[in-house]
């Protein structure tokens, strides 16, 4: 299994407001789409390089975003590096990961809550309900 080619695409190319940047990887007839959480104005995005623009003429029009563009570029590099490292780990185990497995690993690294639906039983649901309820303690005693 070869390491996948990683692309970064905008959620909404024609948006006039900052839009999310997605990391997309294709491998073994599978497709992984993962939100980086980074947002950027499409005007400040270089579609050919799939990174924030480095064009000085455009950056001059948006001086406040100059440092933010550098930060986004670093974040995207970090996502790409971690994704390739996850693939190397699976390759050493001689396994082809499912997109959900990769997402779980990325969530562990970037500390996002799990996106994979976990099965929960009745008692687990009740415990979670009690923890998150806005009811007063007297009402909760009845649960």
mmCIF file of C-alpha atoms in Angstrom:
data_model
loop_
_atom_site.group_PDB
_atom_site.id
_atom_site.type_symbol
_atom_site.label_atom_id
_atom_site.label_comp_id
_atom_site.label_asym_id
_atom_site.label_seq_id
_atom_site.Cartn_x
_atom_site.Cartn_y
_atom_site.Cartn_z
ATOM 1 C CA UNK A 1 0.000 0.000 0.000
ATOM 2 C CA UNK A 2 1.428 3.343 -1.056
ATOM 3 C CA UNK A 3 0.965 6.464 1.000
ATOM 4 C CA UNK A 4 -2.035 8.424 -0.253
ATOM 5 C CA UNK A 5 -1.845 11.761 -1.966
ATOM 6 C CA UNK A 6 -3.293 14.351 0.385
ATOM 7 C CA UNK A 7 -5.335 17.262 -0.916
ATOM 8 C CA UNK A 8 -6.833 20.195 0.914
ATOM 9 C CA UNK A 9 -10.134 21.473 -0.432
ATOM 10 C CA UNK A 10 -12.487 24.235 0.628
ATOM 11 C CA UNK A 11 -15.999 23.360 1.731
ATOM 12 C CA UNK A 12 -17.531 26.245 -0.191
ATOM 13 C CA UNK A 13 -15.423 27.692 -2.990
ATOM 14 C CA UNK A 14 -17.805 30.557 -3.802
ATOM 15 C CA UNK A 15 -18.322 31.720 -0.224
ATOM 16 C CA UNK A 16 -17.795 35.357 0.734
ATOM 17 C CA UNK A 17 -17.140 34.320 4.340
ATOM 18 C CA UNK A 18 -14.398 32.090 5.747
ATOM 19 C CA UNK A 19 -15.066 28.448 4.874
ATOM 20 C CA UNK A 20 -13.771 25.173 6.275
ATOM 21 C CA UNK A 21 -10.725 23.426 4.864
ATOM 22 C CA UNK A 22 -11.106 19.667 4.346
ATOM 23 C CA UNK A 23 -8.286 17.159 4.064
ATOM 24 C CA UNK A 24 -9.049 14.573 1.373
ATOM 25 C CA UNK A 25 -7.050 11.396 0.799
ATOM 26 C CA UNK A 26 -7.723 8.618 -1.697
ATOM 27 C CA UNK A 27 -6.271 5.146 -1.247
ATOM 28 C CA UNK A 28 -7.179 1.590 -2.239
ATOM 29 C CA UNK A 29 -10.491 2.712 -3.818
ATOM 30 C CA UNK A 30 -11.465 4.461 -0.589
ATOM 31 C CA UNK A 31 -11.853 8.136 0.175
ATOM 32 C CA UNK A 32 -11.183 9.901 3.453
ATOM 33 C CA UNK A 33 -12.640 13.364 4.042
ATOM 34 C CA UNK A 34 -11.651 15.031 7.312
ATOM 35 C CA UNK A 35 -12.319 18.559 8.512
ATOM 36 C CA UNK A 36 -9.219 20.360 9.715
ATOM 37 C CA UNK A 37 -11.306 22.918 11.583
ATOM 38 C CA UNK A 38 -9.346 25.702 9.890
ATOM 39 C CA UNK A 39 -11.343 28.399 8.119
ATOM 40 C CA UNK A 40 -10.149 30.691 5.364
ATOM 41 C CA UNK A 41 -11.611 33.154 2.882
ATOM 42 C CA UNK A 42 -11.664 31.591 -0.604
ATOM 43 C CA UNK A 43 -9.993 34.795 -1.905
ATOM 44 C CA UNK A 44 -6.949 33.932 0.219
ATOM 45 C CA UNK A 45 -6.732 30.317 -0.997
ATOM 46 C CA UNK A 46 -4.340 29.110 -3.703
ATOM 47 C CA UNK A 47 -6.361 26.420 -5.496
ATOM 48 C CA UNK A 48 -3.367 25.116 -7.440
ATOM 49 C CA UNK A 49 -1.130 24.647 -4.393
ATOM 50 C CA UNK A 50 -4.079 23.797 -2.110
ATOM 51 C CA UNK A 51 -2.690 26.043 0.589
ATOM 52 C CA UNK A 52 -3.179 29.649 1.750
ATOM 53 C CA UNK A 53 -1.946 32.054 -0.904
ATOM 54 C CA UNK A 54 1.619 33.348 -0.868
ATOM 55 C CA UNK A 55 0.890 36.041 -3.446
ATOM 56 C CA UNK A 56 2.028 39.370 -2.018
ATOM 57 C CA UNK A 57 -0.505 41.418 -3.998
ATOM 58 C CA UNK A 58 -3.400 39.513 -2.424
ATOM 59 C CA UNK A 59 -1.872 39.519 1.063
ATOM 60 C CA UNK A 60 -1.467 43.334 0.890
ATOM 61 C CA UNK A 61 -5.239 43.649 0.502
ATOM 62 C CA UNK A 62 -5.748 41.610 3.689
ATOM 63 C CA UNK A 63 -2.942 42.676 6.082
ATOM 64 C CA UNK A 64 -4.764 41.429 9.190
ATOM 65 C CA UNK A 65 -4.860 37.862 7.851
ATOM 66 C CA UNK A 66 -1.129 37.633 7.064
ATOM 67 C CA UNK A 67 -0.183 35.822 10.283
ATOM 68 C CA UNK A 68 -3.349 33.747 10.183
ATOM 69 C CA UNK A 69 -2.414 32.467 6.715
ATOM 70 C CA UNK A 70 0.925 31.260 8.036
ATOM 71 C CA UNK A 71 -0.796 29.542 10.954
ATOM 72 C CA UNK A 72 -3.262 27.787 8.650
ATOM 73 C CA UNK A 73 -0.407 26.593 6.429
ATOM 74 C CA UNK A 74 1.342 25.128 9.483
ATOM 75 C CA UNK A 75 -1.859 23.444 10.648
ATOM 76 C CA UNK A 76 -2.390 21.859 7.233
ATOM 77 C CA UNK A 77 1.202 20.618 7.170
ATOM 78 C CA UNK A 78 0.671 19.065 10.598
ATOM 79 C CA UNK A 79 -2.507 17.279 9.446
ATOM 80 C CA UNK A 80 -0.712 15.952 6.373
ATOM 81 C CA UNK A 81 2.256 14.729 8.411
ATOM 82 C CA UNK A 82 0.052 12.976 10.981
ATOM 83 C CA UNK A 83 -2.054 11.323 8.278
ATOM 84 C CA UNK A 84 1.032 9.930 6.568
ATOM 85 C CA UNK A 85 2.349 8.698 9.919
ATOM 86 C CA UNK A 86 -0.946 6.875 10.578
ATOM 87 C CA UNK A 87 -0.680 5.214 7.168
ATOM 88 C CA UNK A 88 2.899 4.167 7.873
ATOM 89 C CA UNK A 89 1.760 2.556 11.122
ATOM 90 C CA UNK A 90 -0.966 0.592 9.337
ATOM 91 C CA UNK A 91 1.474 -0.335 6.579
ATOM 92 C CA UNK A 92 3.876 -1.810 9.147
ATOM 93 C CA UNK A 93 0.991 -3.900 10.491
ATOM 94 C CA UNK A 94 0.238 -4.918 6.873
ATOM 95 C CA UNK A 95 -3.330 -3.682 7.200
ATOM 96 C CA UNK A 96 -5.433 -1.401 5.038
ATOM 97 C CA UNK A 97 -7.270 1.032 7.308
ATOM 98 C CA UNK A 98 -10.908 1.936 6.859
ATOM 99 C CA UNK A 99 -11.664 5.665 6.716
ATOM 100 C CA UNK A 100 -13.364 5.428 10.142
ATOM 101 C CA UNK A 101 -10.189 3.962 11.669
ATOM 102 C CA UNK A 102 -8.119 6.808 10.275
ATOM 103 C CA UNK A 103 -10.623 9.371 11.551
ATOM 104 C CA UNK A 104 -10.450 7.821 15.026
ATOM 105 C CA UNK A 105 -6.651 8.049 15.010
ATOM 106 C CA UNK A 106 -6.762 11.665 13.821
ATOM 107 C CA UNK A 107 -9.332 12.462 16.520
ATOM 108 C CA UNK A 108 -6.990 11.022 19.168
ATOM 109 C CA UNK A 109 -4.108 13.156 17.911
ATOM 110 C CA UNK A 110 -6.076 16.366 17.482
ATOM 111 C CA UNK A 111 -8.317 15.730 20.527
ATOM 112 C CA UNK A 112 -11.621 15.888 18.745
ATOM 113 C CA UNK A 113 -14.652 14.022 19.998
ATOM 114 C CA UNK A 114 -15.359 10.761 18.249
ATOM 115 C CA UNK A 115 -17.331 11.061 15.032
ATOM 116 C CA UNK A 116 -17.995 7.342 14.781
ATOM 117 C CA UNK A 117 -21.359 6.381 16.209
ATOM 118 C CA UNK A 118 -20.850 4.402 19.386
ATOM 119 C CA UNK A 119 -23.529 1.976 20.385
ATOM 120 C CA UNK A 120 -24.942 2.843 23.760
ATOM 121 C CA UNK A 121 -27.152 0.685 25.925
ATOM 122 C CA UNK A 122 -30.079 1.825 28.038
ATOM 123 C CA UNK A 123 -28.058 2.264 31.232
ATOM 124 C CA UNK A 124 -25.349 4.197 29.403
ATOM 125 C CA UNK A 125 -28.001 6.480 27.972
ATOM 126 C CA UNK A 126 -29.516 7.058 31.423
ATOM 127 C CA UNK A 127 -26.116 7.904 32.941
ATOM 128 C CA UNK A 128 -25.353 10.314 30.098
ATOM 129 C CA UNK A 129 -28.796 11.885 30.435
ATOM 130 C CA UNK A 130 -28.300 12.451 34.167
ATOM 131 C CA UNK A 131 -24.876 14.044 33.569
ATOM 132 C CA UNK A 132 -26.111 16.410 30.894
ATOM 133 C CA UNK A 133 -29.587 17.235 32.182
ATOM 134 C CA UNK A 134 -30.499 20.735 33.272
ATOM 135 C CA UNK A 135 -32.925 19.457 35.911
ATOM 136 C CA UNK A 136 -32.419 20.297 39.585
ATOM 137 C CA UNK A 137 -30.825 17.676 41.887
ATOM 138 C CA UNK A 138 -34.150 16.955 43.584
ATOM 139 C CA UNK A 139 -35.638 15.916 40.239
ATOM 140 C CA UNK A 140 -32.615 13.766 39.374
ATOM 141 C CA UNK A 141 -33.127 11.631 42.521
ATOM 142 C CA UNK A 142 -36.182 10.159 40.832
ATOM 143 C CA UNK A 143 -34.033 8.904 37.923
#
